[in-house]
GROMACS .gro file of C-alpha atoms in nm:
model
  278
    1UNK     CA    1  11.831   8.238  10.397
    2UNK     CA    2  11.742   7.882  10.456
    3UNK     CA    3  11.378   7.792  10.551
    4UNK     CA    4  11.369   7.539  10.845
    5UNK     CA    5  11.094   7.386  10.699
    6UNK     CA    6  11.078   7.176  10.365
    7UNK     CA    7  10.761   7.092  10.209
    8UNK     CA    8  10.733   6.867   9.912
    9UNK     CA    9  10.575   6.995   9.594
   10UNK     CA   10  10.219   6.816   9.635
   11UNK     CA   11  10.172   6.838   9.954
   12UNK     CA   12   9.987   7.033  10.200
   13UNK     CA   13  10.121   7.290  10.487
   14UNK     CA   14  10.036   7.230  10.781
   15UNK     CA   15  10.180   7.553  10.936
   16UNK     CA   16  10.245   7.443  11.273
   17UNK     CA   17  10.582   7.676  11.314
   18UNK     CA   18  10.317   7.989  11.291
   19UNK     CA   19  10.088   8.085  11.627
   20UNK     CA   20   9.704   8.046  11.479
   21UNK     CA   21   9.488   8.382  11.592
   22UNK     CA   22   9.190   8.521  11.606
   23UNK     CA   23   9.222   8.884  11.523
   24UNK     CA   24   8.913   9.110  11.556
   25UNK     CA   25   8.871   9.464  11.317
   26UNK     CA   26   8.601   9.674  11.360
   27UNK     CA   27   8.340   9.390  11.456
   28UNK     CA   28   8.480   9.162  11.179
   29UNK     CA   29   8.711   8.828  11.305
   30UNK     CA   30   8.983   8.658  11.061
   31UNK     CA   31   9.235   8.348  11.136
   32UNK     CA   32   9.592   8.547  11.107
   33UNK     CA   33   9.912   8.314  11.168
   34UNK     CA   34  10.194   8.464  11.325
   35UNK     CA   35  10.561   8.406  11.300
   36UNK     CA   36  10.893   8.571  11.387
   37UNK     CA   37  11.018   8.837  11.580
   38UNK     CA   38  11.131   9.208  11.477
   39UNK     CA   39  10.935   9.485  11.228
   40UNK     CA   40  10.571   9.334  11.161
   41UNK     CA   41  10.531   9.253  10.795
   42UNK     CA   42  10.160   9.173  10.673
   43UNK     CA   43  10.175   8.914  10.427
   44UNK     CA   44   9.852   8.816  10.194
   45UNK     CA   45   9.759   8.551  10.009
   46UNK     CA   46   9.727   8.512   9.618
   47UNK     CA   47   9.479   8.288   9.452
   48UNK     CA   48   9.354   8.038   9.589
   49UNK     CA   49   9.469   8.092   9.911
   50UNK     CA   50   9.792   8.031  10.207
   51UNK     CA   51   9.948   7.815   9.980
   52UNK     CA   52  10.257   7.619  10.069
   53UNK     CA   53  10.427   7.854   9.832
   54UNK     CA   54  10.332   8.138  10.004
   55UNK     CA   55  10.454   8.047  10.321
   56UNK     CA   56  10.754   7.953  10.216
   57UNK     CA   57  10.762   8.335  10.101
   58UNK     CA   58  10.632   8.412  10.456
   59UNK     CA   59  10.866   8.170  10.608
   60UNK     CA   60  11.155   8.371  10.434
   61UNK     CA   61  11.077   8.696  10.546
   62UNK     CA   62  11.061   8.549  10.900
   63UNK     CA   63  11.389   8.433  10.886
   64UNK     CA   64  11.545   8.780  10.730
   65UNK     CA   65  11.449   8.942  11.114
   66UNK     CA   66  11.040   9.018  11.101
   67UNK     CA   67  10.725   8.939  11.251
   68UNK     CA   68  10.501   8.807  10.996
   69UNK     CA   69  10.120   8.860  10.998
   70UNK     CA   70   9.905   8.617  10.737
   71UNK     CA   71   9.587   8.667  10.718
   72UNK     CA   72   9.339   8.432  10.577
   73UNK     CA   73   9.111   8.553  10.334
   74UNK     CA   74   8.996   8.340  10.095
   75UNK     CA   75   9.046   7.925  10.047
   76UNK     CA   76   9.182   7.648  10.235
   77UNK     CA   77   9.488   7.770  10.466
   78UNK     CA   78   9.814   7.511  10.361
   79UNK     CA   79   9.620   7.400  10.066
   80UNK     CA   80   9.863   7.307   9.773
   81UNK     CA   81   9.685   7.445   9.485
   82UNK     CA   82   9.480   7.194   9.245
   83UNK     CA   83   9.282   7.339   8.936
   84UNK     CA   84   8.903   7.253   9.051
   85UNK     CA   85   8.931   7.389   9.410
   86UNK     CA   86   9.085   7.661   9.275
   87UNK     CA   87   8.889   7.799   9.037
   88UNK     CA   88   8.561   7.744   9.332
   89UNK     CA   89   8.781   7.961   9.553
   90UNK     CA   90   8.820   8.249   9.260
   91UNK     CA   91   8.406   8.188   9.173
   92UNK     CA   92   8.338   8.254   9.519
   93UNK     CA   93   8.587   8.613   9.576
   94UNK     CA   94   8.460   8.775   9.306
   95UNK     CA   95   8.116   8.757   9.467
   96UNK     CA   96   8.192   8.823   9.769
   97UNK     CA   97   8.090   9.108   9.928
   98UNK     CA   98   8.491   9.208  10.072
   99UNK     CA   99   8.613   9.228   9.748
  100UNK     CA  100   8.619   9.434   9.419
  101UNK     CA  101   8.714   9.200   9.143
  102UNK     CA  102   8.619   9.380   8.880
  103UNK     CA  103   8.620   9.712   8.684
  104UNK     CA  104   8.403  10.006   8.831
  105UNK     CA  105   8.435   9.850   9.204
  106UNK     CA  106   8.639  10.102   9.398
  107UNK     CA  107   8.858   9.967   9.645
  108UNK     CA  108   8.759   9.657   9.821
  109UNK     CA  109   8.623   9.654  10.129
  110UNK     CA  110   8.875   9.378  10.310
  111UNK     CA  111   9.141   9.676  10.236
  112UNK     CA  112   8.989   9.848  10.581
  113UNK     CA  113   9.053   9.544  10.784
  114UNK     CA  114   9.389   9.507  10.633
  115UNK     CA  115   9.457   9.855  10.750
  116UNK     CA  116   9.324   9.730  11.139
  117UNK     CA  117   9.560   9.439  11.088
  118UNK     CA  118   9.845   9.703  11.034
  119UNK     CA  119   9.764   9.870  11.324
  120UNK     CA  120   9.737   9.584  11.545
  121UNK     CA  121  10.096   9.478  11.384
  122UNK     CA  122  10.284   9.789  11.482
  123UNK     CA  123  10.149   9.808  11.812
  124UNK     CA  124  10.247   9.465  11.884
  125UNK     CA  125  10.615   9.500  11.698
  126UNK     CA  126  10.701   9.883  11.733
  127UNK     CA  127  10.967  10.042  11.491
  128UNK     CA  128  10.904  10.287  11.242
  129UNK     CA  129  10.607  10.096  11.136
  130UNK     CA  130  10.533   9.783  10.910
  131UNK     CA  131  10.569   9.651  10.549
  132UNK     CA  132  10.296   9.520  10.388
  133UNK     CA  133  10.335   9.273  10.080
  134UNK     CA  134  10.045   9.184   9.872
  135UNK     CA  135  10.012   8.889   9.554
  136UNK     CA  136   9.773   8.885   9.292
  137UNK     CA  137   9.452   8.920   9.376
  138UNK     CA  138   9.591   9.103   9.715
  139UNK     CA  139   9.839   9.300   9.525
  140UNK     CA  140   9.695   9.593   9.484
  141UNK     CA  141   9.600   9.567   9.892
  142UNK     CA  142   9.944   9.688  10.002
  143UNK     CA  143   9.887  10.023   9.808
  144UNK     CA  144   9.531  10.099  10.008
  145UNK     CA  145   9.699  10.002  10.317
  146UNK     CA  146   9.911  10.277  10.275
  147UNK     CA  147   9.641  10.522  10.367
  148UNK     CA  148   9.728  10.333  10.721
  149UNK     CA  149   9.989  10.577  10.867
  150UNK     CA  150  10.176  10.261  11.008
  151UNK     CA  151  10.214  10.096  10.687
  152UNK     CA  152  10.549  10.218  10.532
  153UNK     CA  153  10.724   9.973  10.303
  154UNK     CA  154  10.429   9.878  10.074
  155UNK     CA  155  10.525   9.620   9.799
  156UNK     CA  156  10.273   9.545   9.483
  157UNK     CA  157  10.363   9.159   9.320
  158UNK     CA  158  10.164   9.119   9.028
  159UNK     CA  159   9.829   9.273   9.122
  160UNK     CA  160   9.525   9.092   8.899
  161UNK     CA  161   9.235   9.327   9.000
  162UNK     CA  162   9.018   9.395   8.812
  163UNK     CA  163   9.029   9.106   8.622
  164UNK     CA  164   8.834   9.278   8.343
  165UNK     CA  165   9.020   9.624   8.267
  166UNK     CA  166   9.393   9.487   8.215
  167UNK     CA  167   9.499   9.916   8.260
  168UNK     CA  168   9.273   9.948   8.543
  169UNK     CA  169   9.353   9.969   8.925
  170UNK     CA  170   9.157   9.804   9.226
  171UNK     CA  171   9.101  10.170   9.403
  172UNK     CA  172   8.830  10.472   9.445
  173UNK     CA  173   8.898  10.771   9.263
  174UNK     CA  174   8.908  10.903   9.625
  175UNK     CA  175   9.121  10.662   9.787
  176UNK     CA  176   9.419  10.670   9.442
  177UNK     CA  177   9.397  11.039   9.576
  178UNK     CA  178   9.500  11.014   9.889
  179UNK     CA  179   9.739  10.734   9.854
  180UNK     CA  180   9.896  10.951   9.616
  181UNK     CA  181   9.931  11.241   9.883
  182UNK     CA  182  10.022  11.049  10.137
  183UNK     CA  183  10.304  10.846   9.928
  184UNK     CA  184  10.457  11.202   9.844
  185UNK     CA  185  10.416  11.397  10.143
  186UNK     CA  186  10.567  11.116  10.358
  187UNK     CA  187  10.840  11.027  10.079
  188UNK     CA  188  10.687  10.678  10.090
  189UNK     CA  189  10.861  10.429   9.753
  190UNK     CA  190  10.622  10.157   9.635
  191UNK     CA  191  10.784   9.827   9.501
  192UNK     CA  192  10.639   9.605   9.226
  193UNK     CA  193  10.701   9.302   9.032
  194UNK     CA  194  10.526   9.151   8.778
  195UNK     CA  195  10.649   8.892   8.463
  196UNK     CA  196  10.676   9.030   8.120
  197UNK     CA  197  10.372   8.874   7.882
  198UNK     CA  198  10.166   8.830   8.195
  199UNK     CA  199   9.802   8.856   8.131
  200UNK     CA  200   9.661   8.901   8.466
  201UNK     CA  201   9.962   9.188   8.554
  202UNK     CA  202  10.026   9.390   8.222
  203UNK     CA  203  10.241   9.638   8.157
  204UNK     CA  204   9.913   9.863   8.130
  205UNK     CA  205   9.867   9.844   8.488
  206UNK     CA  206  10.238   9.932   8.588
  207UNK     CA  207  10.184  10.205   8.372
  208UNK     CA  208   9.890  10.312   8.533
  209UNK     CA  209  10.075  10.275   8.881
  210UNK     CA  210  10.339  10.497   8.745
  211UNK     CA  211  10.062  10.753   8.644
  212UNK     CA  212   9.985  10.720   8.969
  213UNK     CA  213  10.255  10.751   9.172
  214UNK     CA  214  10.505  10.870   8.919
  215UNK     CA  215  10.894  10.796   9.051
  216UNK     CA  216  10.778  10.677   9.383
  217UNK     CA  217  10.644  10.335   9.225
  218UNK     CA  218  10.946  10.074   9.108
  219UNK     CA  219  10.821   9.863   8.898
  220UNK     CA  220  11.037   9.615   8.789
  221UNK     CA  221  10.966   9.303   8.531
  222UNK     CA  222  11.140   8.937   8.494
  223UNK     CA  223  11.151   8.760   8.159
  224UNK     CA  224  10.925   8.520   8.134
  225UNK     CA  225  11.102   8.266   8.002
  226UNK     CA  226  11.275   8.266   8.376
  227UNK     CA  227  10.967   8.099   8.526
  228UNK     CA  228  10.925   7.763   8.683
  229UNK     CA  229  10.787   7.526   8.426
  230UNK     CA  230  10.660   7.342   8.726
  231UNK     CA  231  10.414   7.507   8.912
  232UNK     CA  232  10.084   7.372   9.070
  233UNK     CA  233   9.824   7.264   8.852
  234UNK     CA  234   9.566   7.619   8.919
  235UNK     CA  235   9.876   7.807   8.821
  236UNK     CA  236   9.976   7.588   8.528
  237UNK     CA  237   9.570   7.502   8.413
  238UNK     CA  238   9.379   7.811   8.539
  239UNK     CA  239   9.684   8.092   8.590
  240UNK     CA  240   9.839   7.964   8.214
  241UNK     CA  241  10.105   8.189   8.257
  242UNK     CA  242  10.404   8.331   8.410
  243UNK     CA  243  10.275   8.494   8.703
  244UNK     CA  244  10.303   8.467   9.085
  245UNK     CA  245  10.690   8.557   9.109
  246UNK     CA  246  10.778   8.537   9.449
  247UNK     CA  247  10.544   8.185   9.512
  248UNK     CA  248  10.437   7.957   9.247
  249UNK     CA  249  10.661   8.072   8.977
  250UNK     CA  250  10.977   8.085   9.194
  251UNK     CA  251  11.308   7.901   9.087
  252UNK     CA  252  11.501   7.837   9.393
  253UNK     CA  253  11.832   7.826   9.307
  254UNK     CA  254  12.126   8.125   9.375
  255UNK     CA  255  12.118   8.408   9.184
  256UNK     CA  256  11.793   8.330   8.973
  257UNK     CA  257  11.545   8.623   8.895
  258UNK     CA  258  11.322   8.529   9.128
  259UNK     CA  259  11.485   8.440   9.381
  260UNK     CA  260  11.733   8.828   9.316
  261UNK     CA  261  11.337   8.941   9.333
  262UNK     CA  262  11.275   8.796   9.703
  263UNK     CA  263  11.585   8.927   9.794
  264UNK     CA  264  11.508   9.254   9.676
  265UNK     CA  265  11.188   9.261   9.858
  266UNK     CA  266  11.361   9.167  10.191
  267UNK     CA  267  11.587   9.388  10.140
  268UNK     CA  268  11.355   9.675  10.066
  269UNK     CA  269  11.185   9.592  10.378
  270UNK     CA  270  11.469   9.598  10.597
  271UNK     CA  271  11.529   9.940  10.451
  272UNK     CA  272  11.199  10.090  10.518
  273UNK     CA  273  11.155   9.891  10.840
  274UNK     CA  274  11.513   9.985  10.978
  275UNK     CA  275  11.665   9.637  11.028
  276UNK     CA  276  11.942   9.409  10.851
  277UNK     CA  277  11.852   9.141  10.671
  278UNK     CA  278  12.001   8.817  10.810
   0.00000   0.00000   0.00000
């Protein structure tokens, strides 16, 4: 899986092999870009935004047979992520009114547009429905999703919410309830990845998931000592950890961790979505 795109670390994406949208949910408008062709995947962004690493993720999964959907949410879209910006774009979501960064919150709002965005992505795509892959501070958005009916190949990397309760989930008491329902009457698996020693994703949390969702969640965990050293300067000076596997923390070389871990992902997709990977 070859990306037919190349963009040097440092520099900006300019996304110009995705279609730019406006997609409308309930009254509320978003900028998704669209790629691809096949099973619609929903793709969000982690902190501080549609980084260059993250569509390379996207661009990925485009090229193993889907649709990708990626919706902005938060930052500057192509933005390579510096250490100032970034931490303004993580000041700003946790006040925002769409999301629940912290202990006590519930699930966050943006979830039910997510959902709408499922929707519209299955219409569009048909098949058996659509995956949905969240990162960080979206991580814990491809679980909720899953109270979409449409949404059936949910996959959790390293979900940071809420920043302040290291064992605690991003959900409603209400909302765990019926995700938890709905993942065993429809025989639904969640996958997740996080890094060992990673502060933001502990192994409290997967824990929790597991409490959860007992053998329907696969939680899986990569040494840390596997990570890029080299990562952009919010991961390196504001992350300060092994984190983001799939994006920022990615080796790209054959049969690396991370890169076993995308292919995993794709994989698991395909499964769920009915498809071969290319």
């Amino acid at each position: 899986m070859i990306s037919v795109m190349t963009i040097m670390r440092g520099q900006n994406d300019p996304l110009d092999d995705f279609l730019r949208r406006t997609v409308g949910v309930d009254g509320v408008e978003k900028t998704v870009y669209v790629a691809g062709s096949g099973p619609g995947v929903v793709i969000m962004p982690e902190m501080p935004g549609i980084s260059p690493d993250v569509v390379r993720f996207a661009r990925w999964v485009r090229d193993a047979g889907f649709c990708v959907y990626l919706p902005s949410l938060f930052g500057v879209d192509g933005a390579y992520p510096l250490a100032e910006a970034g931490e303004a774009v993580v000041r700003r979501a946790c006040v925002s009114a769409e999301f629940r960064a912290f202990a006590g919150g519930g699930t966050s709002p943006v979830a039910a547009w997510l959902r709408g965005l499922a929707r519209l992505a299955h219409a569009e795509c048909g098949g058996p429905g659509v995956g949905a892959v969240g990162l960080c501070f979206t991580g814990n958005f491809a679980l909720t999703m899953a109270l979409e009916p449409a949404v059936v190949a949910p996959v959790v990397n390293h979900p940071s919410l809420p920043l302040d309760d290291p064992g605690g989930l991003e959900i409603s008491d209400e909302d765990a309830a019926a995700v938890a329902e709905r993942v065993a009457r429809d025989g639904l698996k969640v996958l997740a990845y996080r890094f060992e020693d990673d502060r933001w994703c502990t192994g409290q949390r997967f824990a929790a998931y597991r409490a959860l969702l007992g053998e329907a969640f696969d939680g899986r965990v990569i040494q840390a000592g596997t990570a890029s050293t080299n990562p952009p300067p919010f991961f390196r000076d504001v992350v300060g950890c092994a984190h983001s596997v799939v994006t920022a923390h990615l080796v790209d070389q054959d049969g690396h961790p991370t890169v076993q871990a995308r292919n995993e992902i794709i994989a698991f997709l395909a499964e769920r979505l009915g498809t071969q990977p290319e």
